Amino acid sequence: MEYPWDELTLAFSRTSMFPFFDIAHYLVSVMALKQRPGAAAVAWSNPLSSWLSAMLHCFGGGILSCVLLAEPPIKFLTNHTSILLASSIWYIVFFCPRDLVSQGYSYLPFQLLAAGMKEVTRTWKIVGGVTHANSYYKDGWLVMIAIGWARGAGGAIVTSCEQLLKGDWKPEGDEWLKMSFPSKVTLLGSIIFTFQHTKHLAMSKHDLMFLYTFFLVTVKVTMMVTKDSTVTLAPFEDTLSRMLFGWQQQFSLSEKNMESKSSSNGIPLLTTASD
């Protein structure tokens, strides 16, 4: 007999992303594109270029995962229903009379609802990426982690390549050089779901999906309500960095302290001079 908690998490894990959660994902992605400087003008002057950019924002994670698995990168075009749905969202966002969609999206409750639903789709993409990679490379941990991360947050990498081709790329916005919080938390989730999939984490998949999604939505909503982007993994990153990479810095500080003490006691320090 299943407990209420198991029934809840199992029902949650069986929730279909189509169409409502997919609509939220497409809406948030296209609105992020429209908020870029000059995006609206490009849509009016070159609708095809704007549409292609929107598709990269909506399906970038799937494109990157296909590239990594040596699958056709245009595979996403075979899902006609999703393409039509994403294209409809792009059209009404950019060409709706009096810009009613953007005005409605400007209300915070609507943004919170759309952003929360988008984070739900992130969990499904990570799980799908890990499972898909395992079908190619049985128990290939690194491959499963990479594909899960690419499926959940690879859109930022693809759009960075798009900006590079257009001449709008900036180093400080590159996900490889400075990973954003969504990319970091997606990588963490990909690692966790990989461990669960390979039976190294004693937790059912539906329980893990529910807890991880709850964490994502809570953090995202908190960041939007408080308008504080500092809710990051900084404490965890700092602790891990000190454990793995902080030894040399600690030795350097100890040597400097010893040198300063020796100098204050009047003990001459041996130095080497070069010609």
mmCIF file of C-alpha atoms in Angstrom:
data_model
loop_
_atom_site.group_PDB
_atom_site.id
_atom_site.type_symbol
_atom_site.label_atom_id
_atom_site.label_comp_id
_atom_site.label_asym_id
_atom_site.label_seq_id
_atom_site.Cartn_x
_atom_site.Cartn_y
_atom_site.Cartn_z
ATOM 1 C CA MET A 1 0.000 0.000 0.000
ATOM 2 C CA GLU A 2 1.407 3.352 -1.018
ATOM 3 C CA TYR A 3 1.641 6.212 1.443
ATOM 4 C CA PRO A 4 0.180 9.654 0.601
ATOM 5 C CA TRP A 5 3.704 11.018 0.090
ATOM 6 C CA ASP A 6 4.526 8.318 -2.432
ATOM 7 C CA GLU A 7 1.246 8.875 -4.226
ATOM 8 C CA LEU A 8 1.935 12.616 -4.412
ATOM 9 C CA THR A 9 5.488 12.328 -5.714
ATOM 10 C CA LEU A 10 4.578 9.547 -8.137
ATOM 11 C CA ALA A 11 1.696 11.562 -9.562
ATOM 12 C CA PHE A 12 3.978 14.590 -9.833
ATOM 13 C CA SER A 13 6.632 12.628 -11.721
ATOM 14 C CA ARG A 14 3.981 11.526 -14.235
ATOM 15 C CA THR A 15 2.821 15.087 -14.943
ATOM 16 C CA SER A 16 2.888 15.916 -18.648
ATOM 17 C CA MET A 17 4.836 18.999 -19.666
ATOM 18 C CA PHE A 18 2.650 19.522 -22.724
ATOM 19 C CA PRO A 19 1.109 21.942 -23.245
ATOM 20 C CA PHE A 20 1.004 24.250 -20.213
ATOM 21 C CA PHE A 21 4.521 23.802 -18.838
ATOM 22 C CA ASP A 22 5.979 23.898 -22.345
ATOM 23 C CA ILE A 23 4.096 27.132 -23.020
ATOM 24 C CA ALA A 24 5.604 28.647 -19.870
ATOM 25 C CA HIS A 25 9.085 27.567 -20.953
ATOM 26 C CA TYR A 26 8.656 29.039 -24.423
ATOM 27 C CA LEU A 27 7.171 32.257 -23.044
ATOM 28 C CA VAL A 28 9.999 32.866 -20.576
ATOM 29 C CA SER A 29 12.613 32.032 -23.223
ATOM 30 C CA VAL A 30 11.101 34.296 -25.885
ATOM 31 C CA MET A 31 10.605 37.131 -23.407
ATOM 32 C CA ALA A 32 14.280 36.849 -22.465
ATOM 33 C CA LEU A 33 15.091 37.238 -26.155
ATOM 34 C CA LYS A 34 12.804 40.233 -26.571
ATOM 35 C CA GLN A 35 14.390 42.009 -23.595
ATOM 36 C CA ARG A 36 17.749 42.013 -25.363
ATOM 37 C CA PRO A 37 18.625 45.427 -26.862
ATOM 38 C CA GLY A 38 17.462 45.740 -30.452
ATOM 39 C CA ALA A 39 15.594 42.406 -30.501
ATOM 40 C CA ALA A 40 12.227 44.021 -31.266
ATOM 41 C CA ALA A 41 13.668 46.023 -34.156
ATOM 42 C CA VAL A 42 15.266 42.885 -35.604
ATOM 43 C CA ALA A 43 11.914 41.089 -35.446
ATOM 44 C CA TRP A 44 10.291 43.775 -37.565
ATOM 45 C CA SER A 45 13.143 44.154 -40.035
ATOM 46 C CA ASN A 46 14.131 40.466 -40.295
ATOM 47 C CA PRO A 47 11.415 38.145 -38.898
ATOM 48 C CA LEU A 48 13.208 34.975 -40.038
ATOM 49 C CA SER A 49 16.363 35.847 -38.087
ATOM 50 C CA SER A 50 14.278 36.653 -35.015
ATOM 51 C CA TRP A 51 12.372 33.377 -35.340
ATOM 52 C CA LEU A 52 15.597 31.372 -35.589
ATOM 53 C CA SER A 53 16.937 33.099 -32.485
ATOM 54 C CA ALA A 54 13.714 32.287 -30.643
ATOM 55 C CA MET A 55 13.965 28.615 -31.608
ATOM 56 C CA LEU A 56 17.533 28.519 -30.303
ATOM 57 C CA HIS A 57 16.339 29.984 -27.007
ATOM 58 C CA CYS A 58 13.496 27.474 -26.768
ATOM 59 C CA PHE A 59 15.306 24.325 -27.950
ATOM 60 C CA GLY A 60 18.969 25.167 -27.308
ATOM 61 C CA GLY A 61 19.424 22.471 -24.676
ATOM 62 C CA GLY A 62 18.128 19.765 -26.986
ATOM 63 C CA ILE A 63 20.325 21.005 -29.830
ATOM 64 C CA LEU A 64 23.462 20.925 -27.691
ATOM 65 C CA SER A 65 22.711 17.452 -26.348
ATOM 66 C CA CYS A 66 22.241 16.191 -29.925
ATOM 67 C CA VAL A 67 25.595 17.654 -30.928
ATOM 68 C CA LEU A 68 27.320 15.966 -27.979
ATOM 69 C CA LEU A 69 25.736 12.603 -28.839
ATOM 70 C CA ALA A 70 26.525 12.947 -32.571
ATOM 71 C CA GLU A 71 22.844 13.156 -33.423
ATOM 72 C CA PRO A 72 21.430 15.571 -36.043
ATOM 73 C CA PRO A 73 21.224 19.023 -34.386
ATOM 74 C CA ILE A 74 18.039 19.759 -36.333
ATOM 75 C CA LYS A 75 16.300 16.797 -34.751
ATOM 76 C CA PHE A 76 14.092 19.183 -32.760
ATOM 77 C CA LEU A 77 12.421 20.240 -36.020
ATOM 78 C CA THR A 78 10.776 16.823 -36.281
ATOM 79 C CA ASN A 79 8.485 17.677 -33.356
ATOM 80 C CA HIS A 80 6.035 19.725 -35.383
ATOM 81 C CA THR A 81 3.679 20.354 -32.486
ATOM 82 C CA SER A 82 6.381 21.879 -30.284
ATOM 83 C CA ILE A 83 7.739 23.976 -33.154
ATOM 84 C CA LEU A 84 4.262 25.294 -33.939
ATOM 85 C CA LEU A 85 3.611 26.064 -30.280
ATOM 86 C CA ALA A 86 6.945 27.848 -29.792
ATOM 87 C CA SER A 87 6.473 29.759 -33.043
ATOM 88 C CA SER A 88 3.031 30.896 -31.906
ATOM 89 C CA ILE A 89 4.488 32.183 -28.652
ATOM 90 C CA TRP A 90 7.208 34.025 -30.574
ATOM 91 C CA TYR A 91 4.652 35.627 -32.882
ATOM 92 C CA ILE A 92 2.299 36.898 -30.196
ATOM 93 C CA VAL A 93 5.186 38.170 -28.049
ATOM 94 C CA PHE A 94 6.727 40.244 -30.824
ATOM 95 C CA PHE A 95 3.709 41.135 -32.968
ATOM 96 C CA CYS A 96 0.723 41.251 -30.615
ATOM 97 C CA PRO A 97 -1.277 44.487 -31.093
ATOM 98 C CA ARG A 98 -0.332 47.174 -28.544
ATOM 99 C CA ASP A 99 2.220 44.757 -27.101
ATOM 100 C CA LEU A 100 -0.429 43.284 -24.799
ATOM 101 C CA VAL A 101 1.524 40.074 -24.092
ATOM 102 C CA SER A 102 4.597 41.940 -22.863
ATOM 103 C CA GLN A 103 2.448 44.238 -20.765
ATOM 104 C CA GLY A 104 0.704 41.293 -19.176
ATOM 105 C CA TYR A 105 4.028 39.551 -18.577
ATOM 106 C CA SER A 106 5.299 42.633 -16.729
ATOM 107 C CA TYR A 107 3.068 41.794 -13.735
ATOM 108 C CA LEU A 108 5.089 40.009 -11.067
ATOM 109 C CA PRO A 109 2.537 37.246 -10.231
ATOM 110 C CA PHE A 110 2.429 36.238 -13.886
ATOM 111 C CA GLN A 111 6.230 36.209 -14.077
ATOM 112 C CA LEU A 112 6.454 34.093 -10.926
ATOM 113 C CA LEU A 113 3.986 31.554 -12.307
ATOM 114 C CA ALA A 114 5.747 31.296 -15.674
ATOM 115 C CA ALA A 115 9.236 31.110 -14.139
ATOM 116 C CA GLY A 116 8.161 28.446 -11.642
ATOM 117 C CA MET A 117 6.625 26.316 -14.387
ATOM 118 C CA LYS A 118 9.783 26.709 -16.467
ATOM 119 C CA GLU A 119 11.862 25.361 -13.576
ATOM 120 C CA VAL A 120 9.615 22.298 -13.502
ATOM 121 C CA THR A 121 10.495 21.619 -17.134
ATOM 122 C CA ARG A 122 14.184 21.890 -16.222
ATOM 123 C CA THR A 123 13.891 18.833 -13.972
ATOM 124 C CA TRP A 124 12.182 16.838 -16.726
ATOM 125 C CA LYS A 125 14.898 17.823 -19.207
ATOM 126 C CA ILE A 126 17.696 16.767 -16.853
ATOM 127 C CA VAL A 127 16.079 13.401 -16.196
ATOM 128 C CA GLY A 128 15.415 12.909 -19.903
ATOM 129 C CA GLY A 129 19.007 13.784 -20.769
ATOM 130 C CA VAL A 130 20.471 11.378 -18.201
ATOM 131 C CA THR A 131 18.191 8.556 -19.349
ATOM 132 C CA HIS A 132 18.881 9.233 -23.026
ATOM 133 C CA ALA A 133 22.654 9.242 -22.502
ATOM 134 C CA ASN A 134 22.471 5.970 -20.577
ATOM 135 C CA SER A 135 20.841 4.329 -23.609
ATOM 136 C CA TYR A 136 24.000 5.150 -25.607
ATOM 137 C CA TYR A 137 26.657 4.669 -22.927
ATOM 138 C CA LYS A 138 25.616 2.197 -20.271
ATOM 139 C CA ASP A 139 26.606 3.582 -16.860
ATOM 140 C CA GLY A 140 28.811 6.218 -18.509
ATOM 141 C CA TRP A 141 28.775 8.651 -15.610
ATOM 142 C CA LEU A 142 30.494 11.585 -17.265
ATOM 143 C CA VAL A 143 28.430 11.293 -20.431
ATOM 144 C CA MET A 144 25.186 11.105 -18.462
ATOM 145 C CA ILE A 145 26.138 14.145 -16.387
ATOM 146 C CA ALA A 146 27.164 16.109 -19.480
ATOM 147 C CA ILE A 147 23.997 15.329 -21.427
ATOM 148 C CA GLY A 148 21.746 15.980 -18.438
ATOM 149 C CA TRP A 149 23.412 19.350 -17.937
ATOM 150 C CA ALA A 150 23.294 20.170 -21.661
ATOM 151 C CA ARG A 151 19.601 19.265 -21.926
ATOM 152 C CA GLY A 152 18.692 21.337 -18.854
ATOM 153 C CA ALA A 153 20.873 24.423 -19.292
ATOM 154 C CA GLY A 154 22.644 24.121 -22.629
ATOM 155 C CA GLY A 155 20.467 26.808 -24.177
ATOM 156 C CA ALA A 156 22.752 29.455 -22.697
ATOM 157 C CA ILE A 157 25.730 27.951 -24.540
ATOM 158 C CA VAL A 158 23.861 27.803 -27.850
ATOM 159 C CA THR A 159 22.612 31.374 -27.566
ATOM 160 C CA SER A 160 26.154 32.513 -26.728
ATOM 161 C CA CYS A 161 27.298 30.982 -30.009
ATOM 162 C CA GLU A 162 24.452 32.798 -31.748
ATOM 163 C CA GLN A 163 25.563 36.107 -30.240
ATOM 164 C CA LEU A 164 29.133 35.376 -31.329
ATOM 165 C CA LEU A 165 27.990 34.897 -34.930
ATOM 166 C CA LYS A 166 26.005 38.137 -34.778
ATOM 167 C CA GLY A 167 28.893 40.072 -33.235
ATOM 168 C CA ASP A 168 27.037 40.692 -29.953
ATOM 169 C CA TRP A 169 29.085 38.273 -27.831
ATOM 170 C CA LYS A 170 30.657 39.587 -24.620
ATOM 171 C CA PRO A 171 33.192 37.581 -22.578
ATOM 172 C CA GLU A 172 31.529 38.397 -19.261
ATOM 173 C CA GLY A 173 28.308 36.779 -20.473
ATOM 174 C CA ASP A 174 29.854 33.508 -21.631
ATOM 175 C CA GLU A 175 28.628 30.457 -19.719
ATOM 176 C CA TRP A 176 31.993 28.696 -20.139
ATOM 177 C CA LEU A 177 33.876 31.579 -18.495
ATOM 178 C CA LYS A 178 31.327 32.512 -15.851
ATOM 179 C CA MET A 179 28.577 30.004 -15.201
ATOM 180 C CA SER A 180 25.249 31.449 -14.135
ATOM 181 C CA PHE A 181 23.276 30.128 -11.181
ATOM 182 C CA PRO A 182 20.841 28.135 -13.406
ATOM 183 C CA SER A 183 23.789 26.431 -15.101
ATOM 184 C CA LYS A 184 25.397 25.580 -11.771
ATOM 185 C CA VAL A 185 22.232 24.229 -10.187
ATOM 186 C CA THR A 186 21.469 22.242 -13.353
ATOM 187 C CA LEU A 187 24.935 20.685 -13.244
ATOM 188 C CA LEU A 188 24.362 19.774 -9.604
ATOM 189 C CA GLY A 189 21.004 18.255 -10.483
ATOM 190 C CA SER A 190 22.510 16.282 -13.356
ATOM 191 C CA ILE A 191 25.090 14.796 -10.989
ATOM 192 C CA ILE A 192 22.430 13.869 -8.434
ATOM 193 C CA PHE A 193 20.119 12.260 -10.987
ATOM 194 C CA THR A 194 23.053 10.381 -12.508
ATOM 195 C CA PHE A 195 23.895 8.916 -9.110
ATOM 196 C CA GLN A 196 20.252 7.952 -8.656
ATOM 197 C CA HIS A 197 20.039 6.391 -12.104
ATOM 198 C CA THR A 198 23.164 4.292 -11.498
ATOM 199 C CA LYS A 199 21.793 3.084 -8.128
ATOM 200 C CA HIS A 200 24.429 4.953 -6.107
ATOM 201 C CA LEU A 201 21.825 7.141 -4.433
ATOM 202 C CA ALA A 202 19.280 5.310 -2.292
ATOM 203 C CA MET A 203 16.230 7.345 -3.312
ATOM 204 C CA SER A 204 13.408 6.746 -5.743
ATOM 205 C CA LYS A 205 13.377 8.843 -8.909
ATOM 206 C CA HIS A 206 9.946 10.339 -8.275
ATOM 207 C CA ASP A 207 10.915 11.445 -4.759
ATOM 208 C CA LEU A 208 14.113 13.026 -6.049
ATOM 209 C CA MET A 209 12.268 14.770 -8.888
ATOM 210 C CA PHE A 210 9.774 16.265 -6.464
ATOM 211 C CA LEU A 211 12.391 17.479 -3.967
ATOM 212 C CA TYR A 212 14.733 18.861 -6.611
ATOM 213 C CA THR A 213 11.900 20.674 -8.400
ATOM 214 C CA PHE A 214 10.682 22.109 -5.102
ATOM 215 C CA PHE A 215 14.201 23.424 -4.469
ATOM 216 C CA LEU A 216 14.439 24.974 -7.949
ATOM 217 C CA VAL A 217 11.056 26.687 -7.782
ATOM 218 C CA THR A 218 11.610 27.962 -4.236
ATOM 219 C CA VAL A 219 14.983 29.489 -5.044
ATOM 220 C CA LYS A 220 13.757 31.008 -8.322
ATOM 221 C CA VAL A 221 10.685 32.591 -6.755
ATOM 222 C CA THR A 222 12.737 33.888 -3.829
ATOM 223 C CA MET A 223 15.243 35.510 -6.166
ATOM 224 C CA MET A 224 12.479 37.179 -8.170
ATOM 225 C CA VAL A 225 10.460 38.399 -5.176
ATOM 226 C CA THR A 226 13.445 39.777 -3.284
ATOM 227 C CA LYS A 227 15.140 40.948 -6.502
ATOM 228 C CA ASP A 228 18.309 39.501 -5.040
ATOM 229 C CA SER A 229 20.508 37.576 -7.440
ATOM 230 C CA THR A 230 23.013 36.715 -4.689
ATOM 231 C CA VAL A 231 21.060 33.573 -3.713
ATOM 232 C CA THR A 232 23.716 31.281 -5.096
ATOM 233 C CA LEU A 233 25.780 28.250 -4.255
ATOM 234 C CA ALA A 234 28.606 30.501 -3.041
ATOM 235 C CA PRO A 235 28.951 28.962 0.480
ATOM 236 C CA PHE A 236 29.123 25.439 -0.954
ATOM 237 C CA GLU A 237 31.514 26.546 -3.722
ATOM 238 C CA ASP A 238 33.776 28.379 -1.260
ATOM 239 C CA THR A 239 33.970 25.375 1.077
ATOM 240 C CA LEU A 240 34.690 22.968 -1.780
ATOM 241 C CA SER A 241 37.287 25.324 -3.254
ATOM 242 C CA ARG A 242 39.127 25.583 0.062
ATOM 243 C CA MET A 243 39.088 21.811 0.455
ATOM 244 C CA LEU A 244 40.350 21.010 -3.044
ATOM 245 C CA PHE A 245 42.332 24.024 -4.223
ATOM 246 C CA GLY A 246 43.164 26.099 -1.153
ATOM 247 C CA TRP A 247 46.256 24.275 0.098
ATOM 248 C CA GLN A 248 48.772 26.229 -1.961
ATOM 249 C CA GLN A 249 47.235 29.512 -0.846
ATOM 250 C CA GLN A 250 47.386 28.437 2.796
ATOM 251 C CA PHE A 251 51.078 27.484 2.443
ATOM 252 C CA SER A 252 51.817 30.843 0.808
ATOM 253 C CA LEU A 253 50.149 32.709 3.647
ATOM 254 C CA SER A 254 52.088 30.672 6.220
ATOM 255 C CA GLU A 255 55.400 31.446 4.492
ATOM 256 C CA LYS A 256 54.582 35.150 4.370
ATOM 257 C CA ASN A 257 53.740 35.144 8.074
ATOM 258 C CA MET A 258 57.035 33.418 8.882
ATOM 259 C CA GLU A 259 58.961 35.941 6.787
ATOM 260 C CA SER A 260 57.267 38.863 8.465
ATOM 261 C CA LYS A 261 58.002 37.447 11.930
ATOM 262 C CA SER A 262 61.638 36.855 11.032
ATOM 263 C CA SER A 263 61.990 40.417 9.733
ATOM 264 C CA SER A 264 60.443 41.881 12.877
ATOM 265 C CA ASN A 265 62.890 39.884 15.062
ATOM 266 C CA GLY A 266 65.881 41.295 13.187
ATOM 267 C CA ILE A 267 66.846 38.023 11.536
ATOM 268 C CA PRO A 268 68.234 38.718 8.046
ATOM 269 C CA LEU A 269 66.531 36.909 5.213
ATOM 270 C CA LEU A 270 68.551 35.153 2.534
ATOM 271 C CA THR A 271 67.856 36.602 -0.866
ATOM 272 C CA THR A 272 69.230 35.799 -4.251
ATOM 273 C CA ALA A 273 70.264 38.463 -6.692
ATOM 274 C CA SER A 274 70.230 38.082 -10.419
ATOM 275 C CA ASP A 275 72.559 39.854 -12.821
#
